[in-house]
C-alpha cells in the first residue's frame, strides 16, 4: 500500500500526463506501474484513497489490483457489472458523486469489510481500444468538496495513460516469457543436436534423426572403440516435451559415457536401466537397442529393451526380426539384460523408432512390413544416400511427421576404413601409412610434397609417377585452400596416405563449405587463360578421383587413387 | 626467394628456380608483369625449376597474354623436364615459344 501524499499536487492535465508517462516508461513491471499511477492520481485529485480494478477473464469479475489509502482492498473482487465501478464500465463514462451512499448502484460491502466510509467518489473506466479492461476509482476529496470538472479532466488523462501502460506491461511480460521460453527450447535443441554423433564416413554405419518438434524424444549414437569394435544405440523416450527431452539427453549421454568402457550391451542396458529406474519420474521409460559390432568377424552382440524389432537383411534377401525380450528401461530396476549374437556376414542391420513404421502414406501406416520393403528396395544403394532415398520414397522428406523419426543402419559388407582398425589386424588390402594435418596456408604445400614424395618413393613408384602424384595432390590441396577455405590461409586440412595393392590412396579432408563440382571442374583447354587447370591435371594423372559423400556441414573428402604403371 | 632479372641488348632475362606453387605463383606473376612493363622482349629461363603446378602456369599464361597485348615476345628457355611435362598436360607446349638455348644472349 502506497500512502497518498497531499503535499504538492498538479492541476494541469498535460503536466500530469507528463509526470505519469515518466513513471510509466520507467518500468515494465505491471504491479509496480499500477500502484505508481494510482498513487499519482490520488495525489493529483487531493483525495483520501483510490483503487484500481482490472477485469479477470477467467473469474469474470473485477479484482482490485492496487489500492491507496488508510486501508487496503487489494485482491478483493466485485462481480463484473456491479457497483459504481461496474456502471462506469458499462456506460463507458466517468461517474462522479459527492455522496456515494445516495447512489443506487453503490455497493457498501467493501466499506463494511474495511470500516472505511466512502463519501465523495469519482470513477473512470480503463480501456484499450474498444475493450474495457477495468476501472479506477478515487475516494473522498480531502477538503470535503465534491470532485469537480478539473478532477474529471485529470482522471480522464490518468485513466487513458494507465490503460496504455497496463497494456504495454502485459505485452512486455508476454514477450519476455515467450523469448525466454524460445531461448530455452533453442538451448535444449542445441544440446540434443550435440549429442547426436557426427557422421563417420569411415564407419559402415549411418544414422538419421528428425524431430517432430524442436526437441526430440529419440536419439541414436555410434562410435568406435580403440579395439576396433563399434558401439551403437537407438532409443525412444516415452512421452513428449521437455521432460522427455531431458531423459533423452540423459540416456544418450550415459550411453556415450559407459558405452566406451565395456563391450557387452546386456551389461550396458542393465546399468542404464537401474540408473533411469532409480532417478526418473514415475511413468517415464525408454525403449532402446544397444549393440557392439565387431568388423573383424562381422558379429553383432545386441540387446533390445522393449524397442521395435531390429531388422537384419541377409545377402539372399531374407529378413529376420530381432524382437525385444525385456521390458523398456526405467520400469523395473532389477532386470538383467542378456545380449544375443547376430552373424552379420554380408548382412545389413536397420533399427528405427516408431516415427518410421507409424508414418502414414494417405491413411495407411507404413508398418514394419513397409519398413522391411523399403529396406530391401534400397539395399544396394550407397549407405550415404540410402536414408535420403528412403525418406523421399515415403514422402517424409516433404512432409512434417507427427512423431520423431530416427533410424540407424549398419552395412557389414562395407568394412570400416583401415586406419580406424587396430594395427594388429592381419594384412589388409588397404593400409594406412600416414596422416598429415596442415593449415590451409600455401607455405605448407612444400612440406606436404616432401612427405608425399618420401611415401611414394617407398611405394616403388617411378620418378615420373612420383612427380605426377606430387602435382595432382598439390593441385587438390590448392583447390581446398582456394575454394573450401577461400584463400584465407586458414583452415584444417587432413592429408591421409594409404597403401593399396599396387597403388597409393590419398584422402584429402577439409572442413569448409561444400565444394560444388562447378568450382573445380576441369577447364576447357582450347581456351588459353590462367587458372582452372588444377582439376584437369588431377584427372589426367590419377586413376580414380571422387568426392566421397559427407553430410552437409561436414566439409569435403576427396579420394584419389594412383596405381603403379607396371602393375596396371 | 626472388626471381632475378637481367638486362642485355634490348632484351630481358628472368631466371626462375625452385618450386613454383600457390605460395610462389603470386611473386612470379608480379615479377613477370613488371619485367614486361619495361617494354622489352622477355626470356624466361626455367632450367632450375624443380616443381611447377597450375598456379605457376597461370602466371606464365597471364604474362604471355600481357606480352601479346604489348606486342612483345615472351620465350621460355630450357624448361626442365618437370616444366615440360606440366606444359604438355596443360596442352600449352605448343602455345608458348620454347627454346632450349639462350641464343645470342649470354649472361
XYZ file of C-alpha atoms in Angstrom, chain A:
568
model
C 0.000 0.000 0.000
C 1.365 3.346 -1.038
C 0.204 6.213 1.208
C -1.329 9.123 -0.595
C 0.510 12.356 -0.244
C -1.185 15.690 -0.087
C 1.932 17.814 -0.303
C 2.217 19.137 -3.819
C -0.389 18.432 -6.418
C -0.669 19.029 -10.111
C -3.733 20.582 -11.576
C -2.775 20.830 -15.236
C -3.812 17.636 -17.119
C -0.864 17.974 -19.544
C 1.681 18.329 -16.763
C 0.049 15.397 -15.046
C 0.238 13.268 -18.194
C 3.928 14.142 -18.466
C 4.558 13.066 -14.848
C 2.725 9.829 -15.447
C 4.476 8.939 -18.656
C 7.816 9.357 -16.873
C 6.682 6.806 -14.299
C 5.158 4.531 -16.870
C 8.203 4.431 -19.045
C 10.415 3.565 -16.088
C 9.177 0.035 -15.615
C 7.611 -2.877 -17.401
C 6.595 -4.431 -14.073
C 2.817 -4.281 -14.247
C 2.153 -4.238 -10.489
C 4.644 -1.506 -9.858
C 3.208 0.516 -12.744
C -0.355 0.246 -11.480
C 0.465 1.254 -7.881
C 2.624 4.089 -9.018
C -0.017 5.529 -11.347
C -2.772 5.185 -8.751
C -0.643 6.961 -6.155
C -0.135 9.858 -8.574
C -3.870 10.060 -9.253
C -4.851 10.136 -5.599
C -2.259 12.832 -5.020
C -3.324 14.909 -8.021
C -7.001 14.732 -7.111
C -6.245 15.566 -3.430
C -8.179 12.521 -2.291
C -8.063 10.169 0.669
C -7.990 6.869 -1.147
C -8.082 5.178 -4.514
C -8.443 1.747 -6.023
C -7.736 0.269 -9.421
C -9.733 -2.726 -10.643
C -8.818 -4.956 -13.560
C -11.119 -7.366 -15.306
C -10.207 -11.011 -14.772
C -11.078 -13.066 -17.849
C -11.142 -16.379 -16.002
C -13.121 -15.316 -12.930
C -15.379 -12.955 -14.870
C -15.081 -10.323 -12.167
C -13.170 -7.180 -11.311
C -10.238 -7.648 -8.986
C -8.669 -4.803 -7.069
C -5.017 -4.825 -8.215
C -3.908 -1.712 -6.331
C -5.275 0.476 -3.581
C -4.080 3.649 -1.916
C -5.438 4.993 1.372
C -5.929 4.118 5.032
C -6.993 0.521 4.307
C -6.004 -1.894 1.565
C -8.584 -3.707 -0.505
C -6.061 -5.276 -2.865
C -7.161 -8.699 -4.021
C -10.829 -8.104 -3.232
C -13.230 -8.560 -6.104
C -16.608 -7.328 -7.253
C -18.795 -9.195 -9.744
C -18.464 -7.749 -13.219
C -21.140 -5.119 -13.968
C -21.946 -4.343 -10.351
C -21.339 -1.264 -8.217
C -20.447 2.224 -9.400
C -17.304 0.709 -10.893
C -19.474 -1.650 -12.930
C -21.742 1.075 -14.165
C -18.809 3.334 -15.137
C -17.532 0.479 -17.309
C -20.979 -0.397 -18.656
C -21.799 3.218 -19.513
C -18.235 3.892 -20.623
C -18.045 7.231 -18.894
C -16.810 8.895 -15.740
C -19.180 8.702 -12.791
C -18.826 11.266 -10.027
C -20.847 11.720 -6.830
C -20.471 13.788 -3.667
C -22.219 11.081 -1.607
C -21.823 7.505 -2.725
C -24.468 6.228 -0.303
C -27.108 8.118 -2.219
C -26.315 6.248 -5.456
C -28.454 3.154 -6.027
C -25.595 1.329 -7.782
C -23.192 1.809 -4.868
C -22.118 -1.372 -3.061
C -21.147 -0.702 0.516
C -19.786 -4.234 1.062
C -16.186 -3.047 0.910
C -16.839 -0.241 3.373
C -18.369 -2.776 5.716
C -15.384 -5.064 5.370
C -12.836 -2.374 5.979
C -14.529 0.211 8.179
C -13.761 2.864 5.582
C -16.597 5.333 4.950
C -16.938 6.417 1.355
C -18.270 9.942 0.855
C -17.378 11.569 -2.485
C -16.309 9.254 -5.299
C -15.145 9.591 -8.877
C -14.721 6.560 -11.103
C -13.366 6.230 -14.645
C -13.310 3.178 -16.931
C -9.968 1.893 -18.263
C -9.959 0.777 -21.839
C -7.579 -0.360 -24.523
C -9.118 0.470 -27.836
C -12.711 -0.708 -27.633
C -12.040 -3.194 -24.902
C -12.739 -2.331 -21.265
C -10.022 -3.749 -19.062
C -11.122 -2.294 -15.701
C -11.749 0.932 -13.841
C -10.112 3.299 -11.407
C -11.950 5.000 -8.514
C -10.782 7.838 -6.312
C -12.496 8.345 -2.972
C -13.130 11.227 -0.529
C -11.666 14.509 -1.693
C -9.720 15.692 1.373
C -11.084 19.237 1.532
C -14.646 17.866 1.781
C -15.777 19.283 -1.553
C -17.110 17.046 -4.318
C -14.836 16.178 -7.254
C -15.075 18.907 -9.878
C -14.568 19.228 -13.620
C -10.832 19.696 -13.186
C -10.626 16.389 -11.289
C -12.611 14.736 -14.028
C -10.208 16.047 -16.684
C -7.191 14.868 -14.720
C -8.722 11.452 -14.158
C -9.555 11.080 -17.851
C -5.920 11.707 -18.774
C -4.656 9.457 -15.999
C -7.051 6.630 -16.883
C -6.036 6.503 -20.517
C -2.321 6.685 -19.626
C -2.795 3.909 -17.078
C -4.672 1.707 -19.559
C -1.898 2.179 -22.093
C 0.756 1.423 -19.505
C -1.031 -1.723 -18.392
C -1.404 -2.900 -21.950
C 2.273 -2.201 -22.589
C 3.353 -4.013 -19.439
C 1.191 -7.010 -20.321
C 2.638 -7.195 -23.821
C 6.176 -6.893 -22.445
C 5.621 -9.651 -19.919
C 4.244 -11.901 -22.616
C 7.122 -11.126 -24.909
C 9.711 -11.750 -22.219
C 8.068 -15.075 -21.356
C 7.927 -16.097 -24.992
C 11.508 -15.047 -25.582
C 12.861 -16.876 -22.603
C 10.882 -19.993 -23.478
C 12.154 -19.784 -27.026
C 15.727 -19.460 -25.800
C 15.279 -22.462 -23.515
C 13.929 -24.554 -26.352
C 16.752 -23.450 -28.634
C 19.280 -24.330 -25.969
C 17.711 -27.738 -25.319
C 17.597 -28.423 -29.013
C 21.254 -27.420 -29.400
C 22.248 -29.717 -26.536
C 20.361 -32.551 -28.195
C 21.952 -31.972 -31.539
C 25.339 -32.039 -29.878
C 24.504 -35.476 -28.510
C 23.844 -36.915 -31.937
C 27.038 -38.343 -33.383
C 28.954 -36.660 -36.158
C 28.767 -38.886 -39.204
C 31.863 -41.005 -39.562
C 32.251 -41.706 -43.261
C 34.864 -44.302 -42.422
C 32.485 -46.448 -40.378
C 29.894 -48.689 -42.072
C 27.030 -47.023 -40.181
C 24.699 -44.136 -40.835
C 22.065 -42.610 -38.622
C 19.253 -40.167 -39.043
C 17.101 -38.213 -36.628
C 14.349 -35.758 -37.349
C 12.403 -34.201 -34.521
C 8.679 -33.618 -34.929
C 9.042 -30.594 -32.701
C 12.142 -28.617 -31.917
C 13.230 -31.126 -29.310
C 13.396 -34.821 -29.990
C 12.447 -37.741 -27.748
C 14.621 -40.059 -29.843
C 18.347 -40.449 -30.080
C 20.952 -42.582 -31.770
C 24.679 -42.820 -31.410
C 27.613 -44.844 -32.654
C 31.342 -44.710 -32.155
C 34.367 -46.915 -32.494
C 36.272 -48.264 -29.515
C 40.065 -48.409 -29.516
C 39.936 -52.194 -30.083
C 38.038 -51.735 -33.340
C 34.536 -52.667 -32.191
C 31.764 -50.195 -32.940
C 29.211 -49.367 -30.262
C 25.772 -48.261 -31.422
C 22.401 -47.487 -29.884
C 18.996 -46.102 -30.733
C 16.380 -45.131 -28.180
C 12.924 -43.642 -27.866
C 11.723 -41.956 -24.682
C 8.038 -42.249 -23.766
C 6.093 -39.028 -23.829
C 6.812 -35.706 -25.413
C 8.009 -32.306 -24.358
C 10.728 -31.052 -22.071
C 10.744 -33.964 -19.599
C 11.060 -36.499 -22.377
C 13.774 -34.402 -23.979
C 15.742 -34.236 -20.737
C 15.504 -38.001 -20.265
C 16.606 -38.449 -23.877
C 19.655 -36.266 -23.283
C 20.434 -38.117 -20.079
C 20.142 -41.584 -21.633
C 22.188 -40.582 -24.659
C 24.973 -39.104 -22.555
C 25.130 -42.076 -20.198
C 25.339 -44.375 -23.221
C 28.144 -42.345 -24.731
C 29.973 -42.423 -21.431
C 29.659 -46.051 -20.297
C 29.468 -47.414 -23.850
C 33.171 -46.741 -24.139
C 34.016 -48.673 -21.011
C 32.540 -52.051 -21.982
C 31.670 -54.252 -24.928
C 28.643 -56.099 -23.534
C 25.319 -54.432 -24.445
C 23.472 -56.569 -21.848
C 25.574 -55.181 -19.058
C 25.302 -51.698 -20.504
C 21.500 -51.773 -20.566
C 21.407 -53.310 -17.067
C 23.363 -50.350 -15.692
C 21.402 -47.802 -17.726
C 18.078 -49.348 -16.630
C 18.994 -49.167 -12.960
C 20.098 -45.551 -13.281
C 16.910 -44.494 -15.075
C 14.561 -46.519 -12.848
C 16.073 -45.094 -9.676
C 16.128 -41.464 -10.681
C 13.342 -40.983 -13.155
C 9.856 -39.664 -12.546
C 7.301 -42.416 -12.419
C 5.725 -43.398 -15.690
C 8.576 -42.438 -17.980
C 10.551 -45.118 -19.734
C 12.964 -45.608 -22.594
C 12.850 -48.274 -25.278
C 16.340 -48.890 -26.566
C 18.517 -51.161 -28.640
C 22.227 -51.214 -27.910
C 24.866 -53.270 -29.624
C 28.512 -53.768 -30.463
C 29.634 -54.666 -33.939
C 32.972 -56.329 -34.476
C 34.124 -55.658 -38.054
C 36.806 -58.331 -37.740
C 34.421 -61.259 -37.589
C 31.256 -59.414 -38.649
C 29.394 -60.352 -35.477
C 26.960 -58.211 -33.564
C 26.230 -58.520 -29.871
C 22.870 -56.836 -29.356
C 20.252 -56.279 -26.638
C 16.734 -54.937 -27.127
C 14.922 -53.310 -24.193
C 11.269 -53.067 -25.210
C 12.057 -51.489 -28.568
C 10.734 -52.325 -32.028
C 12.490 -55.260 -33.667
C 15.944 -54.853 -35.137
C 15.822 -55.928 -38.788
C 18.626 -57.940 -40.344
C 18.698 -58.243 -44.113
C 20.786 -61.154 -45.419
C 22.608 -61.291 -48.717
C 19.926 -63.716 -50.028
C 17.240 -61.054 -49.471
C 15.643 -62.667 -46.411
C 14.855 -60.548 -43.353
C 14.960 -61.573 -39.723
C 13.369 -59.595 -36.901
C 15.078 -59.468 -33.545
C 12.259 -58.658 -31.146
C 12.603 -57.248 -27.646
C 12.930 -59.837 -24.943
C 12.920 -57.488 -21.977
C 10.736 -54.539 -20.947
C 11.859 -50.949 -21.585
C 14.418 -49.215 -19.380
C 13.209 -47.390 -16.292
C 10.370 -49.680 -15.232
C 11.973 -52.385 -13.104
C 15.377 -51.569 -11.649
C 16.478 -55.162 -11.045
C 16.179 -56.627 -14.519
C 19.163 -58.266 -16.183
C 19.511 -57.766 -19.867
C 21.168 -60.553 -21.820
C 22.592 -59.926 -25.275
C 22.242 -62.040 -28.387
C 24.799 -62.668 -31.085
C 23.872 -61.993 -34.702
C 26.087 -63.159 -37.519
C 26.296 -60.225 -39.894
C 28.294 -61.797 -42.736
C 27.432 -59.558 -45.691
C 24.210 -58.618 -43.910
C 22.685 -55.238 -43.107
C 21.058 -54.052 -39.918
C 18.273 -51.493 -39.566
C 16.942 -50.179 -36.277
C 14.362 -47.418 -36.122
C 11.884 -45.566 -33.940
C 8.092 -45.780 -34.269
C 8.029 -42.493 -36.153
C 9.087 -44.573 -39.180
C 6.697 -47.552 -39.062
C 3.801 -45.363 -37.923
C 4.361 -42.908 -40.747
C 1.168 -42.613 -42.771
C 1.051 -42.602 -46.538
C -2.505 -41.481 -47.122
C -4.380 -43.172 -44.274
C -2.228 -46.292 -44.446
C 0.522 -46.753 -41.869
C 3.849 -47.884 -43.267
C 4.048 -50.695 -40.701
C 7.035 -52.892 -40.009
C 6.340 -54.759 -43.261
C 6.521 -51.432 -45.102
C 9.841 -50.653 -43.412
C 11.143 -54.068 -44.478
C 10.102 -53.410 -48.067
C 11.943 -50.072 -48.060
C 14.973 -51.755 -46.551
C 15.050 -54.351 -49.355
C 14.309 -51.827 -52.087
C 17.325 -49.674 -51.278
C 19.744 -52.345 -50.058
C 22.140 -51.839 -52.957
C 22.333 -48.050 -52.787
C 25.253 -46.396 -51.069
C 24.847 -46.149 -47.334
C 25.326 -42.399 -47.558
C 22.405 -41.908 -49.939
C 20.121 -44.614 -48.640
C 18.424 -42.642 -45.911
C 17.527 -39.714 -48.146
C 16.250 -42.143 -50.809
C 14.041 -43.846 -48.230
C 12.770 -40.522 -46.956
C 11.909 -39.430 -50.489
C 10.176 -42.757 -51.202
C 7.819 -42.342 -48.238
C 7.248 -38.632 -48.841
C 8.785 -37.982 -45.447
C 11.272 -35.583 -46.967
C 8.487 -33.170 -47.870
C 6.002 -33.622 -45.041
C 6.315 -32.970 -41.346
C 5.878 -36.124 -39.268
C 3.757 -36.244 -36.105
C 6.462 -38.146 -34.324
C 10.245 -38.104 -34.173
C 11.787 -40.264 -36.885
C 15.093 -41.915 -36.144
C 16.947 -44.707 -37.846
C 20.341 -46.311 -37.766
C 21.794 -48.610 -40.400
C 24.823 -50.835 -40.485
C 26.152 -52.449 -43.631
C 28.568 -55.248 -42.795
C 29.514 -55.578 -46.449
C 31.361 -52.306 -46.034
C 34.405 -52.601 -43.877
C 35.473 -49.568 -41.944
C 38.360 -47.580 -43.276
C 41.598 -49.303 -42.335
C 43.178 -46.517 -40.368
C 40.403 -46.825 -37.815
C 41.049 -50.508 -37.360
C 43.607 -51.719 -34.871
C 47.096 -52.029 -36.213
C 47.440 -55.715 -35.243
C 44.850 -56.536 -37.880
C 46.127 -59.061 -40.440
C 47.440 -57.541 -43.645
C 44.534 -55.799 -45.237
C 44.122 -54.745 -48.863
C 44.494 -51.151 -47.671
C 46.976 -49.957 -45.097
C 47.128 -46.566 -43.568
C 50.559 -45.048 -43.917
C 50.383 -41.504 -42.615
C 48.026 -38.691 -41.675
C 49.187 -35.102 -42.026
C 47.151 -32.317 -40.538
C 48.026 -28.988 -42.044
C 46.761 -25.464 -42.018
C 45.374 -24.190 -45.329
C 48.382 -21.933 -45.871
C 50.204 -22.287 -49.209
C 53.540 -22.219 -47.396
C 52.699 -25.720 -46.123
C 52.467 -27.209 -49.601
C 56.184 -27.858 -49.793
C 56.060 -29.860 -46.595
C 53.122 -31.894 -47.888
C 55.049 -32.662 -51.056
C 58.077 -33.733 -49.027
C 56.004 -36.230 -47.103
C 54.244 -37.379 -50.227
C 57.500 -37.843 -52.104
C 59.002 -39.990 -49.368
C 55.829 -42.065 -49.193
C 55.557 -42.557 -52.956
C 59.232 -43.492 -53.193
C 58.688 -46.140 -50.561
C 55.816 -47.447 -52.681
C 58.155 -48.045 -55.624
C 56.568 -45.553 -57.949
C 58.792 -44.406 -60.824
C 60.340 -40.965 -60.666
C 57.964 -39.621 -63.272
C 54.946 -41.095 -61.467
C 56.130 -39.556 -58.228
C 56.395 -36.128 -59.855
C 52.896 -36.538 -61.235
C 51.498 -37.573 -57.844
C 53.142 -34.504 -56.278
C 51.454 -32.353 -58.891
C 47.992 -33.916 -58.543
C 47.953 -33.871 -54.759
C 49.287 -30.309 -54.599
C 46.563 -29.240 -57.032
C 43.931 -30.885 -54.845
C 45.317 -29.183 -51.735
C 45.367 -25.851 -53.574
C 41.740 -26.400 -54.590
C 40.879 -26.776 -50.916
C 42.831 -23.645 -49.993
C 41.267 -21.611 -52.789
C 37.694 -22.932 -52.835
C 36.821 -24.518 -49.478
C 38.847 -22.035 -47.415
C 38.562 -19.131 -49.852
C 42.271 -18.203 -49.855
C 42.097 -17.098 -46.240
C 45.237 -19.044 -45.415
C 43.467 -20.742 -42.558
C 41.548 -23.963 -42.032
C 42.292 -27.563 -41.225
C 43.237 -29.999 -43.964
C 43.927 -33.664 -43.328
C 46.042 -35.436 -45.894
C 45.886 -39.215 -45.419
C 48.000 -41.607 -47.414
C 47.226 -45.309 -47.581
C 48.890 -48.188 -49.339
C 46.631 -50.280 -51.538
C 47.591 -53.234 -53.691
C 49.875 -51.856 -56.429
C 48.992 -48.309 -55.629
C 48.513 -45.377 -53.343
C 45.285 -43.973 -51.951
C 45.149 -40.309 -50.994
C 42.381 -38.774 -48.904
C 42.095 -35.011 -48.569
C 39.642 -33.888 -45.956
C 38.638 -30.307 -45.248
C 36.008 -28.715 -43.036
C 34.977 -25.832 -45.250
C 31.708 -25.329 -47.117
C 30.774 -27.965 -49.650
C 32.754 -27.507 -52.845
C 30.491 -27.646 -55.874
C 31.607 -29.512 -58.992
C 31.245 -26.185 -60.806
C 34.078 -24.707 -58.748
C 36.583 -27.421 -59.540
C 35.534 -28.724 -62.912
C 38.385 -29.092 -65.379
C 38.585 -26.221 -67.768
C 38.200 -26.280 -71.500
C 41.784 -26.499 -72.727
C 41.022 -24.927 -76.090
C 40.783 -21.624 -74.293
C 44.081 -20.205 -73.210
C 43.591 -18.499 -69.937
C 45.102 -18.586 -66.498
C 43.564 -20.812 -63.847
C 41.166 -23.740 -63.865
C 43.883 -26.222 -64.817
C 44.328 -27.975 -61.490
C 41.421 -30.375 -61.742
C 42.398 -31.224 -65.287
C 45.870 -32.221 -64.051
C 44.397 -34.322 -61.258
C 42.124 -36.183 -63.665
C 44.960 -36.739 -66.139
C 47.253 -38.143 -63.509
C 45.098 -40.082 -61.071
C 43.365 -43.357 -61.832
C 40.402 -42.545 -59.649
C 39.172 -39.199 -58.338
C 35.985 -38.961 -56.320
C 34.398 -36.777 -53.673
C 33.136 -39.171 -51.008
C 29.727 -38.205 -49.653
C 29.689 -36.396 -46.341
C 26.761 -34.806 -44.552
C 26.080 -31.133 -45.075
C 28.386 -29.069 -42.883
C 30.959 -31.830 -42.553
C 33.264 -30.405 -45.184
C 34.680 -32.329 -48.143
C 36.501 -35.605 -48.559
C 38.333 -36.195 -51.829
C 39.633 -39.649 -52.628
C 42.341 -40.118 -55.231
C 43.971 -43.379 -56.251
C 47.153 -43.780 -58.257
C 48.165 -47.216 -59.471
C 51.754 -48.130 -60.347
C 52.237 -48.319 -64.100
C 53.959 -51.672 -64.367
C 51.143 -53.146 -62.326
C 48.192 -51.842 -64.255
